């Protein structure tokens, strides 16, 4: 079984997630997205929460459905969190599965920034991080609309004159 998220449902999910955060009274100064999947979530949350400051950290972990590198790794350039010392951070990602990716980014911020909380569309029961804000819990593999299809390939005869 798979959990299939469409762009339509994602639009509703991100608004509902933002509403939960607003109702809780958390007003982040910075939304820190975990690329690549978290970028979609961060953009939606930042607009819905009227937060103009988005940063990005690239983390590589999954190599396929259920297959991973030995550990998640942050790719350069890494944001300088010293600059965030008086800031309230909202980490945004698509899913906390094992939770190891979120833990890496959370620990990276902890002790340096004023406050850090996490928001995800999905959280799985095995996650070692319990996010403050979760739209839906599942233990299925999730098909996200941005990664369910393979990258586009260039078609023959599509060369533009420039
Ligand atoms: P974690 O470190 O929590 O195990 O995984 C974090 C990242 O792995 C997610 O941000 C996502 O990119 C990828 N990932 C983990 N579980 C799933 C899943 O069920 N479906 C998809 N498409 N990606 C996943």
PDB file of C-alpha atoms and ligand atoms in Angstrom:
ATOM      1  CA  UNK A   1       0.000   0.000   0.000  1.00  0.00           C
ATOM      2  CA  UNK A   2       1.086   3.556  -0.733  1.00  0.00           C
ATOM      3  CA  UNK A   3      -0.039   6.907   0.546  1.00  0.00           C
ATOM      4  CA  UNK A   4      -0.604   9.047  -2.543  1.00  0.00           C
ATOM      5  CA  UNK A   5      -0.431  12.792  -2.023  1.00  0.00           C
ATOM      6  CA  UNK A   6      -1.654  14.924  -4.931  1.00  0.00           C
ATOM      7  CA  UNK A   7      -0.844  18.610  -5.474  1.00  0.00           C
ATOM      8  CA  UNK A   8      -4.518  19.383  -4.717  1.00  0.00           C
ATOM      9  CA  UNK A   9      -4.466  17.643  -1.358  1.00  0.00           C
ATOM     10  CA  UNK A  10      -0.996  19.075  -0.612  1.00  0.00           C
ATOM     11  CA  UNK A  11      -2.423  22.596  -1.025  1.00  0.00           C
ATOM     12  CA  UNK A  12      -5.047  21.884   1.608  1.00  0.00           C
ATOM     13  CA  UNK A  13      -2.573  20.039   3.869  1.00  0.00           C
ATOM     14  CA  UNK A  14      -0.108  22.913   4.005  1.00  0.00           C
ATOM     15  CA  UNK A  15      -2.861  25.445   4.835  1.00  0.00           C
ATOM     16  CA  UNK A  16      -4.191  23.194   7.604  1.00  0.00           C
ATOM     17  CA  UNK A  17      -0.675  22.675   8.969  1.00  0.00           C
ATOM     18  CA  UNK A  18      -0.096  26.447   8.981  1.00  0.00           C
ATOM     19  CA  UNK A  19      -3.415  26.992  10.754  1.00  0.00           C
ATOM     20  CA  UNK A  20      -2.359  24.553  13.511  1.00  0.00           C
ATOM     21  CA  UNK A  21       0.935  26.450  13.950  1.00  0.00           C
ATOM     22  CA  UNK A  22      -0.852  29.838  14.061  1.00  0.00           C
ATOM     23  CA  UNK A  23      -3.458  28.538  16.539  1.00  0.00           C
ATOM     24  CA  UNK A  24      -0.601  27.360  18.742  1.00  0.00           C
ATOM     25  CA  UNK A  25       0.780  30.913  18.782  1.00  0.00           C
ATOM     26  CA  UNK A  26       4.142  30.018  17.233  1.00  0.00           C
ATOM     27  CA  UNK A  27       5.395  32.892  15.056  1.00  0.00           C
ATOM     28  CA  UNK A  28       8.640  31.815  13.383  1.00  0.00           C
ATOM     29  CA  UNK A  29      11.139  34.427  12.188  1.00  0.00           C
ATOM     30  CA  UNK A  30      12.653  31.928   9.747  1.00  0.00           C
ATOM     31  CA  UNK A  31      11.329  28.874   7.964  1.00  0.00           C
ATOM     32  CA  UNK A  32      14.243  26.488   7.423  1.00  0.00           C
ATOM     33  CA  UNK A  33      13.444  24.007   4.673  1.00  0.00           C
ATOM     34  CA  UNK A  34      15.118  20.662   4.224  1.00  0.00           C
ATOM     35  CA  UNK A  35      15.714  20.251   0.494  1.00  0.00           C
ATOM     36  CA  UNK A  36      14.456  19.021  -1.625  1.00  0.00           C
ATOM     37  CA  UNK A  37      10.998  17.851  -0.461  1.00  0.00           C
ATOM     38  CA  UNK A  38      10.791  20.330   2.396  1.00  0.00           C
ATOM     39  CA  UNK A  39      11.102  23.272   0.005  1.00  0.00           C
ATOM     40  CA  UNK A  40       7.491  22.808  -1.166  1.00  0.00           C
ATOM     41  CA  UNK A  41       6.275  22.633   2.429  1.00  0.00           C
ATOM     42  CA  UNK A  42       8.385  25.616   3.534  1.00  0.00           C
ATOM     43  CA  UNK A  43       7.111  27.824   0.698  1.00  0.00           C
ATOM     44  CA  UNK A  44       3.474  27.067   1.510  1.00  0.00           C
ATOM     45  CA  UNK A  45       3.981  27.540   5.253  1.00  0.00           C
ATOM     46  CA  UNK A  46       5.939  30.772   4.855  1.00  0.00           C
ATOM     47  CA  UNK A  47       3.164  32.343   2.773  1.00  0.00           C
ATOM     48  CA  UNK A  48       0.385  31.054   5.033  1.00  0.00           C
ATOM     49  CA  UNK A  49       2.210  32.248   8.181  1.00  0.00           C
ATOM     50  CA  UNK A  50       3.244  35.543   6.550  1.00  0.00           C
ATOM     51  CA  UNK A  51       6.921  34.802   7.211  1.00  0.00           C
ATOM     52  CA  UNK A  52       9.171  36.351   4.555  1.00  0.00           C
ATOM     53  CA  UNK A  53      12.409  34.702   5.573  1.00  0.00           C
ATOM     54  CA  UNK A  54      13.120  31.236   4.145  1.00  0.00           C
ATOM     55  CA  UNK A  55      16.425  29.403   4.385  1.00  0.00           C
ATOM     56  CA  UNK A  56      17.434  26.057   3.023  1.00  0.00           C
ATOM     57  CA  UNK A  57      19.608  23.169   4.028  1.00  0.00           C
ATOM     58  CA  UNK A  58      20.324  20.272   1.676  1.00  0.00           C
ATOM     59  CA  UNK A  59      20.335  16.829   3.251  1.00  0.00           C
ATOM     60  CA  UNK A  60      20.944  13.626   1.362  1.00  0.00           C
ATOM     61  CA  UNK A  61      19.804  10.296   2.871  1.00  0.00           C
ATOM     62  CA  UNK A  62      17.420   8.236   0.700  1.00  0.00           C
ATOM     63  CA  UNK A  63      18.667   6.551  -2.448  1.00  0.00           C
ATOM     64  CA  UNK A  64      15.379   4.795  -3.329  1.00  0.00           C
ATOM     65  CA  UNK A  65      12.166   3.387  -1.816  1.00  0.00           C
ATOM     66  CA  UNK A  66      13.278   2.400   1.696  1.00  0.00           C
ATOM     67  CA  UNK A  67      17.005   2.428   0.820  1.00  0.00           C
ATOM     68  CA  UNK A  68      19.319   4.960   2.429  1.00  0.00           C
ATOM     69  CA  UNK A  69      22.926   6.020   2.808  1.00  0.00           C
ATOM     70  CA  UNK A  70      24.524   4.937   6.096  1.00  0.00           C
ATOM     71  CA  UNK A  71      23.602   8.282   7.646  1.00  0.00           C
ATOM     72  CA  UNK A  72      22.046  11.566   6.484  1.00  0.00           C
ATOM     73  CA  UNK A  73      24.604  14.120   5.318  1.00  0.00           C
ATOM     74  CA  UNK A  74      24.335  17.882   4.991  1.00  0.00           C
ATOM     75  CA  UNK A  75      25.558  19.177   1.675  1.00  0.00           C
ATOM     76  CA  UNK A  76      27.457  22.444   1.287  1.00  0.00           C
ATOM     77  CA  UNK A  77      26.750  25.304   1.515  1.00  0.00           C
ATOM     78  CA  UNK A  78      25.421  24.968   5.054  1.00  0.00           C
ATOM     79  CA  UNK A  79      23.524  27.978   6.497  1.00  0.00           C
ATOM     80  CA  UNK A  80      25.355  29.929   9.182  1.00  0.00           C
ATOM     81  CA  UNK A  81      23.065  29.384  12.169  1.00  0.00           C
ATOM     82  CA  UNK A  82      25.122  31.783  14.298  1.00  0.00           C
ATOM     83  CA  UNK A  83      23.237  34.497  12.365  1.00  0.00           C
ATOM     84  CA  UNK A  84      19.974  33.003  13.715  1.00  0.00           C
ATOM     85  CA  UNK A  85      20.882  33.325  17.418  1.00  0.00           C
ATOM     86  CA  UNK A  86      17.915  35.583  18.259  1.00  0.00           C
ATOM     87  CA  UNK A  87      15.533  33.907  15.819  1.00  0.00           C
ATOM     88  CA  UNK A  88      12.625  31.502  16.216  1.00  0.00           C
ATOM     89  CA  UNK A  89      13.042  28.767  13.618  1.00  0.00           C
ATOM     90  CA  UNK A  90      10.463  26.509  12.031  1.00  0.00           C
ATOM     91  CA  UNK A  91      12.064  23.516  10.306  1.00  0.00           C
ATOM     92  CA  UNK A  92       9.878  22.316   7.424  1.00  0.00           C
ATOM     93  CA  UNK A  93      10.070  18.923   5.752  1.00  0.00           C
ATOM     94  CA  UNK A  94       7.794  16.595   3.817  1.00  0.00           C
ATOM     95  CA  UNK A  95       8.055  13.548   6.120  1.00  0.00           C
ATOM     96  CA  UNK A  96       9.714  12.380   9.305  1.00  0.00           C
ATOM     97  CA  UNK A  97      10.264   8.696   8.510  1.00  0.00           C
ATOM     98  CA  UNK A  98      13.152   7.394  10.604  1.00  0.00           C
ATOM     99  CA  UNK A  99      13.414  11.013  11.770  1.00  0.00           C
ATOM    100  CA  UNK A 100      17.192  10.983  11.303  1.00  0.00           C
ATOM    101  CA  UNK A 101      17.191  13.803   8.749  1.00  0.00           C
ATOM    102  CA  UNK A 102      15.125  16.065  10.984  1.00  0.00           C
ATOM    103  CA  UNK A 103      17.200  15.170  14.023  1.00  0.00           C
ATOM    104  CA  UNK A 104      20.371  16.186  12.179  1.00  0.00           C
ATOM    105  CA  UNK A 105      18.940  19.612  11.285  1.00  0.00           C
ATOM    106  CA  UNK A 106      17.237  20.061  14.660  1.00  0.00           C
ATOM    107  CA  UNK A 107      20.477  19.291  16.553  1.00  0.00           C
ATOM    108  CA  UNK A 108      22.338  21.635  14.196  1.00  0.00           C
ATOM    109  CA  UNK A 109      20.049  24.507  15.313  1.00  0.00           C
ATOM    110  CA  UNK A 110      19.630  23.562  18.966  1.00  0.00           C
ATOM    111  CA  UNK A 111      21.548  25.692  21.452  1.00  0.00           C
ATOM    112  CA  UNK A 112      22.313  28.290  18.783  1.00  0.00           C
ATOM    113  CA  UNK A 113      18.916  29.705  17.798  1.00  0.00           C
ATOM    114  CA  UNK A 114      16.331  31.257  20.159  1.00  0.00           C
ATOM    115  CA  UNK A 115      13.778  28.492  19.582  1.00  0.00           C
ATOM    116  CA  UNK A 116      13.323  25.637  17.123  1.00  0.00           C
ATOM    117  CA  UNK A 117      10.233  23.627  16.240  1.00  0.00           C
ATOM    118  CA  UNK A 118       9.471  21.274  13.350  1.00  0.00           C
ATOM    119  CA  UNK A 119       6.535  20.916  10.951  1.00  0.00           C
ATOM    120  CA  UNK A 120       5.959  18.035   8.551  1.00  0.00           C
ATOM    121  CA  UNK A 121       3.142  16.865   6.317  1.00  0.00           C
ATOM    122  CA  UNK A 122       3.641  13.251   7.455  1.00  0.00           C
ATOM    123  CA  UNK A 123       5.173  11.573  10.477  1.00  0.00           C
ATOM    124  CA  UNK A 124       5.705   7.817  10.737  1.00  0.00           C
ATOM    125  CA  UNK A 125       5.408   5.976  14.044  1.00  0.00           C
ATOM    126  CA  UNK A 126       9.069   4.882  13.993  1.00  0.00           C
ATOM    127  CA  UNK A 127      10.342   8.488  13.838  1.00  0.00           C
ATOM    128  CA  UNK A 128      12.858   9.205  16.580  1.00  0.00           C
ATOM    129  CA  UNK A 129      11.901  12.876  16.367  1.00  0.00           C
ATOM    130  CA  UNK A 130       8.413  13.863  17.465  1.00  0.00           C
ATOM    131  CA  UNK A 131       7.558  16.967  15.458  1.00  0.00           C
ATOM    132  CA  UNK A 132       5.527  19.710  17.099  1.00  0.00           C
ATOM    133  CA  UNK A 133       3.315  20.025  14.002  1.00  0.00           C
ATOM    134  CA  UNK A 134       2.137  17.077  11.879  1.00  0.00           C
ATOM    135  CA  UNK A 135      -0.625  17.054   9.293  1.00  0.00           C
ATOM    136  CA  UNK A 136      -1.082  13.270   9.041  1.00  0.00           C
ATOM    137  CA  UNK A 137       0.394  10.079  10.486  1.00  0.00           C
ATOM    138  CA  UNK A 138       1.057   7.061   8.265  1.00  0.00           C
ATOM    139  CA  UNK A 139       3.408   4.097   8.096  1.00  0.00           C
ATOM    140  CA  UNK A 140       3.025   3.627   4.319  1.00  0.00           C
ATOM    141  CA  UNK A 141       5.594   4.712   1.744  1.00  0.00           C
ATOM    142  CA  UNK A 142       4.384   8.102   0.508  1.00  0.00           C
ATOM    143  CA  UNK A 143       4.263   9.153  -3.119  1.00  0.00           C
ATOM    144  CA  UNK A 144       4.808  12.898  -3.202  1.00  0.00           C
ATOM    145  CA  UNK A 145       3.580  14.759  -6.302  1.00  0.00           C
ATOM    146  CA  UNK A 146       7.007  16.355  -6.909  1.00  0.00           C
ATOM    147  CA  UNK A 147       8.998  13.120  -6.906  1.00  0.00           C
ATOM    148  CA  UNK A 148       6.577  10.405  -8.023  1.00  0.00           C
ATOM    149  CA  UNK A 149       7.465  10.920 -11.681  1.00  0.00           C
ATOM    150  CA  UNK A 150      10.980  10.553 -13.106  1.00  0.00           C
ATOM    151  CA  UNK A 151      12.833  13.689 -14.214  1.00  0.00           C
ATOM    152  CA  UNK A 152      11.868  14.952 -17.643  1.00  0.00           C
ATOM    153  CA  UNK A 153      14.227  14.110 -20.479  1.00  0.00           C
ATOM    154  CA  UNK A 154      14.990  16.277 -23.435  1.00  0.00           C
ATOM    155  CA  UNK A 155      12.976  15.305 -26.507  1.00  0.00           C
ATOM    156  CA  UNK A 156      14.531  15.102 -29.956  1.00  0.00           C
ATOM    157  CA  UNK A 157      13.809  18.077 -32.201  1.00  0.00           C
ATOM    158  CA  UNK A 158      13.240  20.481 -29.283  1.00  0.00           C
ATOM    159  CA  UNK A 159      16.421  22.505 -29.831  1.00  0.00           C
ATOM    160  CA  UNK A 160      15.732  26.236 -29.657  1.00  0.00           C
ATOM    161  CA  UNK A 161      17.579  28.737 -31.808  1.00  0.00           C
ATOM    162  CA  UNK A 162      19.154  31.397 -29.637  1.00  0.00           C
TER     163      UNK A 162
HETATM  164  P1  LIG B   1      14.100  10.238   7.427  1.00  0.00           P
HETATM  165  O1  LIG B   1      15.457  10.784   7.700  1.00  0.00           O
HETATM  166  O2  LIG B   1      13.034  10.785   8.351  1.00  0.00           O
HETATM  167  O3  LIG B   1      14.082   8.725   7.423  1.00  0.00           O
HETATM  168  O4  LIG B   1      13.709  10.646   5.949  1.00  0.00           O
HETATM  169  C1  LIG B   1      13.686  11.954   5.533  1.00  0.00           C
HETATM  170  C2  LIG B   1      13.622  12.132   4.045  1.00  0.00           C
HETATM  171  O5  LIG B   1      13.625  10.890   3.313  1.00  0.00           O
HETATM  172  C3  LIG B   1      12.337  12.805   3.644  1.00  0.00           C
HETATM  173  O6  LIG B   1      12.465  14.198   3.717  1.00  0.00           O
HETATM  174  C4  LIG B   1      12.114  12.284   2.237  1.00  0.00           C
HETATM  175  O7  LIG B   1      12.851  13.046   1.302  1.00  0.00           O
HETATM  176  C5  LIG B   1      12.673  10.875   2.267  1.00  0.00           C
HETATM  177  N1  LIG B   1      11.593   9.908   2.590  1.00  0.00           N
HETATM  178  C6  LIG B   1      11.436   9.242   3.759  1.00  0.00           C
HETATM  179  N2  LIG B   1      10.308   8.500   3.741  1.00  0.00           N
HETATM  180  C7  LIG B   1       9.724   8.694   2.533  1.00  0.00           C
HETATM  181  C8  LIG B   1       8.515   8.211   1.920  1.00  0.00           C
HETATM  182  O8  LIG B   1       7.700   7.466   2.485  1.00  0.00           O
HETATM  183  N3  LIG B   1       8.281   8.637   0.636  1.00  0.00           N
HETATM  184  C9  LIG B   1       9.131   9.473  -0.030  1.00  0.00           C
HETATM  185  N4  LIG B   1       8.800   9.823  -1.284  1.00  0.00           N
HETATM  186  N5  LIG B   1      10.276   9.950   0.526  1.00  0.00           N
HETATM  187  C10 LIG B   1      10.560   9.580   1.794  1.00  0.00           C
END
